[in-house]
XYZ file of C-alpha atoms in Angstrom:
603
model
C 28.896 25.603 48.237
C 28.511 24.769 51.883
C 28.733 27.506 54.443
C 31.790 25.748 55.681
C 33.375 25.542 52.350
C 32.707 29.247 51.886
C 34.075 30.154 55.102
C 37.250 28.235 54.321
C 37.642 30.016 50.963
C 37.118 33.491 52.630
C 39.695 32.482 55.278
C 42.235 31.357 52.535
C 41.565 34.547 50.546
C 42.050 36.810 53.547
C 45.520 34.957 54.488
C 46.614 35.144 51.194
C 45.846 38.918 50.771
C 47.409 39.793 54.011
C 50.732 37.913 52.804
C 50.549 39.495 49.521
C 50.211 43.008 51.261
C 53.277 42.429 53.731
C 55.289 41.121 50.729
C 54.657 44.085 48.591
C 55.269 46.332 51.192
C 58.752 45.012 52.043
C 59.600 44.841 48.157
C 58.508 48.475 47.860
C 60.607 49.343 51.057
C 63.295 47.458 49.522
C 63.620 45.496 53.028
C 65.259 42.413 51.663
C 65.407 40.817 55.093
C 61.676 41.400 55.739
C 60.604 40.127 52.146
C 62.927 36.997 52.572
C 61.042 36.591 56.225
C 57.755 36.355 54.326
C 58.968 32.637 53.268
C 59.692 29.592 55.270
C 63.300 29.403 56.192
C 63.706 26.664 53.601
C 60.862 28.128 51.170
C 61.218 28.377 47.564
C 60.628 30.921 44.868
C 60.898 29.665 41.525
C 61.022 32.408 38.826
C 60.455 32.327 35.060
C 62.356 35.475 33.794
C 60.161 37.878 35.576
C 62.964 39.019 38.237
C 66.113 37.232 36.938
C 65.777 36.940 33.201
C 66.321 33.500 33.658
C 64.635 30.099 34.726
C 65.869 30.127 38.353
C 64.718 28.561 41.642
C 65.867 30.058 45.031
C 66.010 27.559 47.799
C 65.882 29.086 51.308
C 65.918 32.693 52.625
C 69.640 33.180 51.927
C 69.219 32.488 48.234
C 66.294 34.711 47.989
C 68.041 37.731 49.845
C 70.847 37.320 47.299
C 68.320 37.230 44.153
C 66.460 40.384 45.566
C 69.596 42.155 46.277
C 70.828 41.728 42.508
C 67.446 42.128 40.957
C 65.042 44.526 43.050
C 66.352 48.006 41.429
C 66.195 46.793 38.029
C 62.767 44.756 38.340
C 60.808 47.320 40.381
C 58.038 44.762 41.296
C 54.729 46.392 42.065
C 50.872 46.187 41.904
C 50.657 42.849 43.386
C 46.986 41.609 43.277
C 45.396 38.447 44.508
C 43.296 36.271 41.848
C 42.050 33.643 43.820
C 42.950 31.595 46.792
C 41.866 28.129 48.177
C 42.648 25.726 51.412
C 44.185 22.564 50.040
C 44.467 20.435 53.172
C 45.836 22.934 55.173
C 48.060 24.476 52.518
C 46.669 28.012 51.025
C 46.886 27.800 47.165
C 46.569 31.267 45.584
C 46.956 32.903 41.995
C 48.473 36.302 41.860
C 49.146 39.220 39.423
C 51.936 41.446 39.529
C 54.036 43.936 37.433
C 57.521 44.744 37.048
C 59.225 47.770 35.184
C 58.771 46.430 32.005
C 56.325 43.500 32.095
C 53.272 42.097 33.643
C 53.320 38.761 35.409
C 51.320 35.978 36.873
C 52.054 33.558 39.625
C 50.885 31.052 42.206
C 51.636 31.038 45.797
C 51.523 28.081 48.496
C 51.375 29.335 52.267
C 51.675 27.464 55.355
C 51.072 28.762 58.636
C 51.353 32.344 57.307
C 54.592 31.941 55.383
C 55.398 31.136 51.775
C 56.619 27.435 51.056
C 56.476 28.022 47.406
C 56.235 30.905 45.183
C 56.192 30.860 41.533
C 56.582 34.286 39.448
C 56.484 34.165 35.662
C 56.612 37.085 32.861
C 53.389 37.111 30.842
C 53.806 40.279 28.538
C 56.407 43.046 27.914
C 54.158 46.208 28.508
C 55.644 48.209 25.527
C 55.416 45.108 23.022
C 52.198 43.163 23.803
C 51.180 40.471 21.451
C 48.433 41.755 18.905
C 45.595 39.588 20.044
C 42.161 39.727 21.577
C 41.322 43.417 21.947
C 44.819 44.279 20.144
C 44.200 42.006 17.268
C 44.820 43.577 13.869
C 42.022 44.659 11.723
C 42.815 42.485 8.562
C 41.102 44.594 6.342
C 41.807 48.023 4.854
C 38.334 49.732 4.419
C 38.003 52.515 1.859
C 39.188 53.020 -1.540
C 43.220 52.720 -2.248
C 44.935 52.464 -5.598
C 48.101 51.178 -3.861
C 46.218 48.531 -1.896
C 48.344 45.558 -0.733
C 46.799 42.453 0.120
C 47.362 39.932 2.982
C 48.610 37.640 0.198
C 50.836 39.990 -1.519
C 52.465 40.942 1.766
C 53.150 37.433 2.870
C 54.675 36.696 -0.698
C 56.883 39.784 -0.231
C 57.919 38.492 3.171
C 58.846 35.126 2.114
C 60.845 36.417 -0.901
C 62.837 38.925 1.335
C 63.355 37.412 4.597
C 66.807 35.548 4.570
C 67.980 37.389 1.228
C 67.417 41.228 1.206
C 66.377 41.169 4.843
C 68.146 39.264 7.833
C 65.810 37.304 10.330
C 66.703 38.407 13.842
C 66.487 34.667 15.006
C 67.098 31.417 13.296
C 65.681 28.590 14.731
C 67.255 25.240 13.836
C 64.797 22.446 13.988
C 61.238 22.134 12.664
C 59.623 19.711 14.728
C 56.866 20.603 17.214
C 59.171 22.568 19.257
C 60.874 24.717 16.671
C 57.385 25.342 15.046
C 55.665 26.504 18.306
C 58.639 28.722 19.129
C 58.235 30.273 15.724
C 54.371 31.054 16.314
C 55.204 32.527 19.586
C 58.122 34.906 17.902
C 55.616 35.581 15.067
C 52.936 37.033 17.450
C 55.731 38.929 18.840
C 56.726 40.445 15.535
C 60.432 38.787 15.824
C 61.591 38.322 12.189
C 62.197 34.477 12.416
C 63.163 31.636 10.242
C 62.761 27.998 11.042
C 64.631 25.598 9.167
C 64.448 21.684 8.919
C 66.154 19.149 6.896
C 62.755 17.686 5.992
C 60.696 18.879 2.919
C 57.369 19.524 4.684
C 56.523 20.689 8.297
C 55.453 17.246 10.081
C 57.693 15.124 8.150
C 59.781 14.316 11.332
C 56.491 12.477 12.509
C 55.491 11.039 9.067
C 58.828 9.394 8.634
C 58.775 7.468 11.619
C 57.753 3.805 12.043
C 54.217 3.146 11.270
C 52.605 2.390 14.406
C 53.878 5.396 16.345
C 51.322 7.569 18.250
C 51.840 10.166 20.844
C 51.902 8.344 24.265
C 50.758 11.580 26.088
C 47.112 12.437 26.116
C 45.609 15.122 24.002
C 45.087 17.472 26.890
C 48.814 17.507 27.590
C 49.842 18.061 23.985
C 48.220 21.325 22.793
C 50.409 23.522 20.735
C 50.410 27.429 21.684
C 47.350 29.459 20.644
C 45.630 26.470 18.814
C 44.336 23.856 21.120
C 43.304 20.635 19.407
C 39.459 20.364 18.599
C 37.252 18.606 20.934
C 37.099 15.514 18.752
C 40.636 15.065 18.454
C 41.955 11.321 19.627
C 43.218 10.888 22.903
C 46.438 9.458 21.570
C 47.542 11.034 18.088
C 48.876 9.093 15.530
C 52.099 10.205 13.766
C 50.839 11.083 10.415
C 48.039 12.832 11.921
C 50.169 15.037 14.138
C 52.395 15.630 11.173
C 49.561 17.073 9.081
C 48.503 19.200 12.317
C 51.887 20.708 12.451
C 51.963 21.351 8.537
C 48.459 23.080 8.909
C 49.501 24.860 12.227
C 52.626 26.186 10.426
C 50.573 27.898 7.317
C 47.886 29.323 9.782
C 50.361 30.727 12.411
C 52.365 32.120 9.324
C 55.584 30.644 10.513
C 58.397 31.248 8.146
C 59.477 27.580 7.492
C 62.149 26.765 5.384
C 61.882 22.929 4.464
C 64.508 20.759 2.630
C 67.144 23.470 4.427
C 70.257 22.065 6.212
C 72.724 23.871 8.603
C 76.093 23.430 7.382
C 78.058 25.592 10.097
C 77.571 28.529 12.281
C 79.936 30.964 13.835
C 79.377 33.838 16.267
C 81.180 37.091 15.295
C 81.652 38.854 18.614
C 82.725 42.083 16.895
C 79.079 42.676 15.286
C 77.337 40.521 17.649
C 75.700 38.011 15.104
C 75.918 34.666 13.856
C 77.135 33.611 10.552
C 75.353 30.851 9.309
C 75.908 28.646 6.112
C 72.971 26.976 4.903
C 71.915 24.708 2.096
C 68.360 25.432 0.927
C 67.335 22.691 -1.529
C 70.777 23.050 -3.235
C 71.083 26.489 -2.955
C 74.012 27.664 -0.658
C 73.418 30.975 1.269
C 74.492 32.732 4.486
C 72.403 33.980 7.203
C 73.277 36.527 9.760
C 70.699 36.364 12.512
C 71.533 37.914 15.913
C 70.083 34.932 17.993
C 70.487 31.182 17.251
C 68.177 28.685 18.623
C 68.926 24.880 18.482
C 65.209 23.385 18.740
C 66.099 19.673 18.046
C 63.941 18.129 20.684
C 65.357 17.399 24.247
C 68.044 15.032 22.627
C 71.149 15.292 20.738
C 72.717 13.066 18.080
C 71.733 9.254 18.199
C 73.896 7.041 20.341
C 74.997 4.269 18.334
C 77.153 1.767 20.386
C 80.645 0.468 18.830
C 80.601 -3.299 19.084
C 82.883 -5.546 17.708
C 82.064 -7.111 14.492
C 79.399 -4.508 13.293
C 81.070 -4.014 10.099
C 80.784 -7.845 9.187
C 77.406 -8.082 9.910
C 75.506 -9.102 6.611
C 71.848 -8.262 7.777
C 70.377 -4.729 8.359
C 71.177 -2.752 11.343
C 70.049 0.835 12.163
C 69.530 3.418 15.086
C 65.769 3.236 16.154
C 65.684 6.872 14.790
C 65.950 5.334 11.293
C 63.566 2.386 11.848
C 61.032 2.391 8.951
C 58.605 0.024 10.750
C 57.851 -3.781 10.859
C 56.451 -4.190 7.576
C 59.635 -5.586 5.733
C 60.598 -8.030 8.508
C 57.934 -10.836 8.419
C 59.573 -14.073 9.166
C 62.938 -12.432 9.950
C 65.039 -12.921 13.293
C 65.115 -9.523 14.831
C 67.223 -7.986 17.693
C 66.171 -4.741 19.300
C 69.151 -3.532 21.876
C 67.417 -1.463 24.481
C 64.193 -1.599 26.704
C 62.674 2.076 26.694
C 59.912 3.956 24.826
C 61.392 3.290 21.215
C 62.269 -0.162 21.931
C 59.158 -1.427 23.185
C 57.094 0.362 20.034
C 59.642 -1.186 17.686
C 59.439 -4.690 18.919
C 55.618 -4.399 19.259
C 55.364 -3.421 15.735
C 57.937 -6.272 14.600
C 55.890 -8.686 16.190
C 52.581 -7.474 14.821
C 54.108 -7.942 11.330
C 55.093 -11.354 12.011
C 58.771 -11.021 12.860
C 60.707 -13.060 15.615
C 61.831 -10.588 17.886
C 63.983 -10.428 20.887
C 64.737 -7.499 23.154
C 67.937 -7.078 24.842
C 67.572 -5.292 28.255
C 70.824 -4.065 29.687
C 69.354 -2.216 32.591
C 66.326 -1.694 34.476
C 63.220 0.299 33.106
C 60.421 1.784 34.605
C 57.077 0.824 33.276
C 53.689 2.462 33.847
C 50.294 1.583 32.126
C 49.090 4.319 30.034
C 45.551 4.078 31.674
C 47.029 4.186 35.000
C 49.188 7.306 34.150
C 46.175 9.185 32.810
C 43.990 8.607 35.662
C 46.542 8.617 38.672
C 49.170 11.018 37.410
C 48.124 13.377 34.730
C 44.364 13.540 35.500
C 44.087 16.236 37.869
C 45.562 18.558 35.530
C 45.386 17.125 32.014
C 42.308 15.366 31.673
C 38.430 15.949 30.258
C 37.466 15.732 33.913
C 40.005 18.379 34.667
C 38.378 20.710 31.835
C 34.961 19.965 33.142
C 36.417 21.214 36.639
C 37.553 24.426 34.899
C 41.125 23.606 34.862
C 42.651 25.347 31.705
C 45.862 24.277 29.854
C 47.631 27.467 30.993
C 46.834 27.026 34.721
C 47.631 23.239 34.537
C 51.265 24.427 33.062
C 51.664 26.794 35.670
C 50.413 24.364 38.506
C 53.027 21.919 37.377
C 55.740 24.595 37.138
C 54.970 26.064 40.506
C 56.540 22.782 42.198
C 60.199 23.385 42.697
C 62.332 20.483 41.349
C 63.934 20.017 44.896
C 60.632 18.915 46.541
C 58.849 17.543 43.489
C 60.112 13.907 44.537
C 57.882 14.130 47.594
C 54.884 14.952 45.495
C 55.797 11.844 43.119
C 56.616 9.250 45.257
C 53.292 8.607 46.923
C 51.656 8.561 43.609
C 53.946 5.934 42.302
C 53.716 3.836 45.301
C 49.801 3.663 44.807
C 50.427 2.874 41.174
C 52.803 0.113 42.088
C 50.082 -1.333 44.278
C 47.107 -0.855 41.820
C 48.971 -2.856 39.170
C 50.919 -5.187 41.250
C 49.771 -8.447 39.225
C 50.920 -6.386 35.849
C 54.483 -5.870 37.362
C 54.643 -9.367 39.172
C 53.940 -11.002 35.355
C 56.689 -8.610 33.927
C 58.987 -9.761 36.603
C 58.296 -13.534 36.248
C 59.037 -12.889 32.362
C 62.503 -11.792 33.522
C 62.078 -8.196 32.861
C 64.030 -6.006 35.345
C 61.881 -3.328 36.647
C 62.329 -0.120 38.724
C 60.429 3.168 39.894
C 63.552 5.273 39.661
C 66.375 5.734 42.359
C 63.762 6.975 44.851
C 60.534 5.584 43.677
C 59.423 8.828 41.951
C 58.594 7.281 38.608
C 58.054 8.425 35.107
C 58.540 12.527 35.333
C 61.490 12.354 37.642
C 63.262 9.964 35.342
C 62.296 12.041 32.367
C 63.408 15.430 33.827
C 66.807 13.975 35.205
C 67.838 11.771 32.561
C 65.275 11.653 29.571
C 65.433 7.871 29.439
C 64.766 4.703 31.325
C 60.863 4.373 31.241
C 57.998 3.315 28.788
C 54.336 4.115 28.819
C 52.937 0.980 28.209
C 50.443 0.731 25.369
C 50.570 -2.731 24.856
C 54.143 -3.765 24.268
C 54.647 -5.057 27.988
C 51.913 -7.627 27.480
C 53.731 -9.068 24.780
C 56.837 -9.215 26.736
C 54.799 -10.734 29.694
C 53.401 -13.283 27.547
C 56.744 -14.193 25.953
C 55.712 -13.156 22.506
C 58.556 -10.437 22.538
C 61.442 -12.592 23.464
C 63.408 -11.214 26.344
C 67.019 -11.218 27.408
C 67.869 -9.194 30.511
C 70.730 -8.089 32.275
C 73.040 -8.674 29.466
C 74.243 -6.593 26.244
C 75.728 -7.435 22.804
C 79.567 -8.526 23.265
C 80.314 -8.856 19.528
C 78.436 -9.176 16.113
C 78.956 -12.089 13.381
C 77.681 -12.238 10.023
C 74.277 -13.595 10.772
C 74.131 -13.512 14.550
C 74.801 -11.693 17.630
C 76.764 -13.094 20.661
C 75.547 -11.614 24.065
C 77.747 -11.128 27.077
C 76.406 -14.350 28.845
C 77.944 -16.167 25.758
C 74.391 -16.700 24.089
C 74.095 -16.485 20.352
C 71.211 -15.307 18.862
C 70.456 -15.508 14.888
C 69.692 -11.906 13.440
C 68.578 -10.555 10.101
C 68.065 -7.051 11.690
C 69.698 -5.196 14.602
C 67.985 -2.103 16.025
C 69.945 0.007 18.146
C 67.308 1.446 20.606
C 70.166 3.100 22.427
C 69.225 6.533 22.824
C 70.657 9.889 22.309
C 73.393 12.366 23.536
C 73.076 15.595 24.971
C 71.862 18.540 22.906
C 75.155 20.236 23.119
C 76.117 17.605 20.547
C 74.271 19.494 18.118
C 76.309 22.540 18.919
C 79.535 20.630 18.453
C 78.373 19.476 15.019
C 76.905 22.825 13.778
C 79.251 25.318 15.688
C 82.428 23.565 17.474
C 83.255 21.531 20.146
C 84.641 24.475 22.024
C 81.423 26.057 22.127
C 79.511 22.757 22.899
C 82.174 22.506 25.766
C 81.509 26.000 26.935
C 77.704 25.698 26.990
C 78.066 22.173 28.651
C 75.639 19.075 28.808
C 71.933 20.137 28.336
C 68.912 18.435 30.470
C 68.982 17.168 33.736
C 69.154 19.060 37.139
C 72.219 17.585 38.966
C 70.139 15.287 41.228
C 73.034 12.878 41.656
C 70.920 9.851 40.722
C 71.484 7.574 37.719
C 72.760 9.256 34.695
C 71.925 13.053 36.234
C 75.320 13.707 37.952
C 75.764 16.545 40.455
C 76.082 19.150 41.551
C 72.660 20.118 42.174
C 71.365 22.990 39.552
C 67.595 23.116 40.557
C 66.688 23.585 36.716
C 67.044 21.553 33.732
C 70.696 22.438 32.350
C 70.653 25.107 29.489
C 67.130 24.915 28.488
C 65.200 27.714 27.281
C 67.435 30.298 29.159
C 70.629 31.932 28.430
C 73.762 29.886 28.142
C 77.437 30.428 28.502
C 77.696 31.263 24.641
C 76.140 34.675 24.178
C 73.148 34.620 21.689
C 72.753 30.525 21.586
C 69.622 29.024 23.045
C 68.433 25.754 23.598
C 64.720 24.606 22.978
C 62.714 21.355 23.366
C 61.333 18.961 25.367
C 58.046 17.344 25.142
C 54.677 19.010 23.697
C 53.734 20.281 27.254
C 57.301 21.702 27.725
C 57.638 23.180 24.410
C 54.172 24.819 24.628
C 54.918 26.131 28.023
C 58.582 27.292 27.911
C 58.335 28.727 24.343
C 56.608 31.690 25.998
C 59.535 32.716 28.262
C 62.095 32.064 25.579
C 60.164 34.089 23.192
C 59.950 36.950 25.743
C 63.760 36.810 26.177
C 64.131 36.992 22.644
C 61.890 39.848 21.856
C 63.311 42.001 25.017
C 66.773 41.760 23.252
C 65.509 42.690 19.845
C 64.009 45.841 21.353
C 67.291 46.707 23.299
C 65.594 46.147 26.789
C 68.114 45.809 29.857
C 67.972 42.074 30.615
C 70.535 41.595 33.473
C 70.705 37.928 33.932
C 71.004 36.517 37.443
C 72.394 33.377 38.410
C 73.701 32.133 35.154
C 74.126 28.477 35.059
C 77.858 27.072 35.810
C 79.242 24.349 33.599
C 80.149 21.133 35.323
C 79.571 18.539 32.674
C 80.353 18.728 29.048
C 78.228 15.938 27.734
């Protein structure tokens, strides 16, 4: 470390420490005006349940004042401490610790000219109900002689026999993919009696049953599960069957109470006794559970969107949604039509081509494409890469760094990155456009992540299919859709007729509240409203501005109903805050929710 670098670090720490002292004193004095004045006029405070028992971003001093006016007395924040600080091109970035009345917290601060540009506060642990890990870990063995000794295996067998029968779970998680399993592990560590259910027989089957060529498109450093990171020899991109086996192993090791071959038939909330009545079919056995909390952990998507096209019922070939696609092996020499041009469509087209099919992609609207190597180097590399690990970046700090950027200003972080991407891969993009492919970088040139957060669709991380499109090996019809279907062909909106033995509808999914409509009722689905998106008023993300993802990992307008999902990174990170909210309610802690989201869109 040079003398200049050391001096800059000392100055950054001094400035952050001075700000923290001013801020803590204002909070201690309950001087809300002075506390808000610690922020820039348009500064941001993102809180992950520590103050608000909600996932909420306050934008500007007026919103910060209102939040503090409603939460300061109950939160009782104190003991603010500086962990570390550094000067990042004129912005002081600091890591901080603090406490509230019931919890410990951790946060991230950005200072400009002595005032907070952004502040992130997160709850890390409930003081009276800590996880039993590290120094608090259970002993595991009972030393000494005991004629009534009960072994670990006997305790697990007893729990599996009784939970859901003679004893009711406090929480029922519907959906046993990576999200539900990770949340189940979090709740297990917090000693919240929980059952995770899934239609598939084995944990991991939701991955095993997908098409043969499927791999994770995100790199390994981005995809760790809670508590158990992947080993150091794990492949960068995990094949579907390998992630399936990992999830099955994870479920056993983390002692998640997982019921496979179990379908939720219906659920209804009983306001009088404040519990759910949930009808299940468990491998042919009908039973009713009465959990206090119900979590829909069905990913980030709802039911498959299958278009209603004239003539579908007359088609004599095979047709299915992409979620039911078995792979390309059975279609050698067949004429295959794939409606859609996003991740699943590209993967399916490539697999069909590899297996000797004649495949045509129907692109209805433009798609954002980013090469996998470019994504890893230019977008994810600073936080999620081997180099980031070597530089001391932990998964936890990477997650918090990403979370510390309020969604309102996130575009200004992403736009320059994606403009650089467009320059670096200009030849690649030109070849795609020359093939007739309709490209975009989002409404405001902010690329993959903003599209993902705003609408959860409209992009493809290129792992090879784009080359096939550019080379004409995957045939392309863009700017059109299917007008109607004949017994052995499809007719496009431009009048083109294409022979077809297979039609795959890679047409995405609805909002997660569609599951609430199917399992509970349409009234409850409408009461909760649309899930995902933040009201950016961009394509497929209608306003008004929310500032956070709708309904995800936080209280909803339906009491005791929660939504959990997202990619592996989001499921890992936000499962911590959802599990703490559920634990607090189980223990009867006061959890006054500030800033409950209003409902503006039903689906």
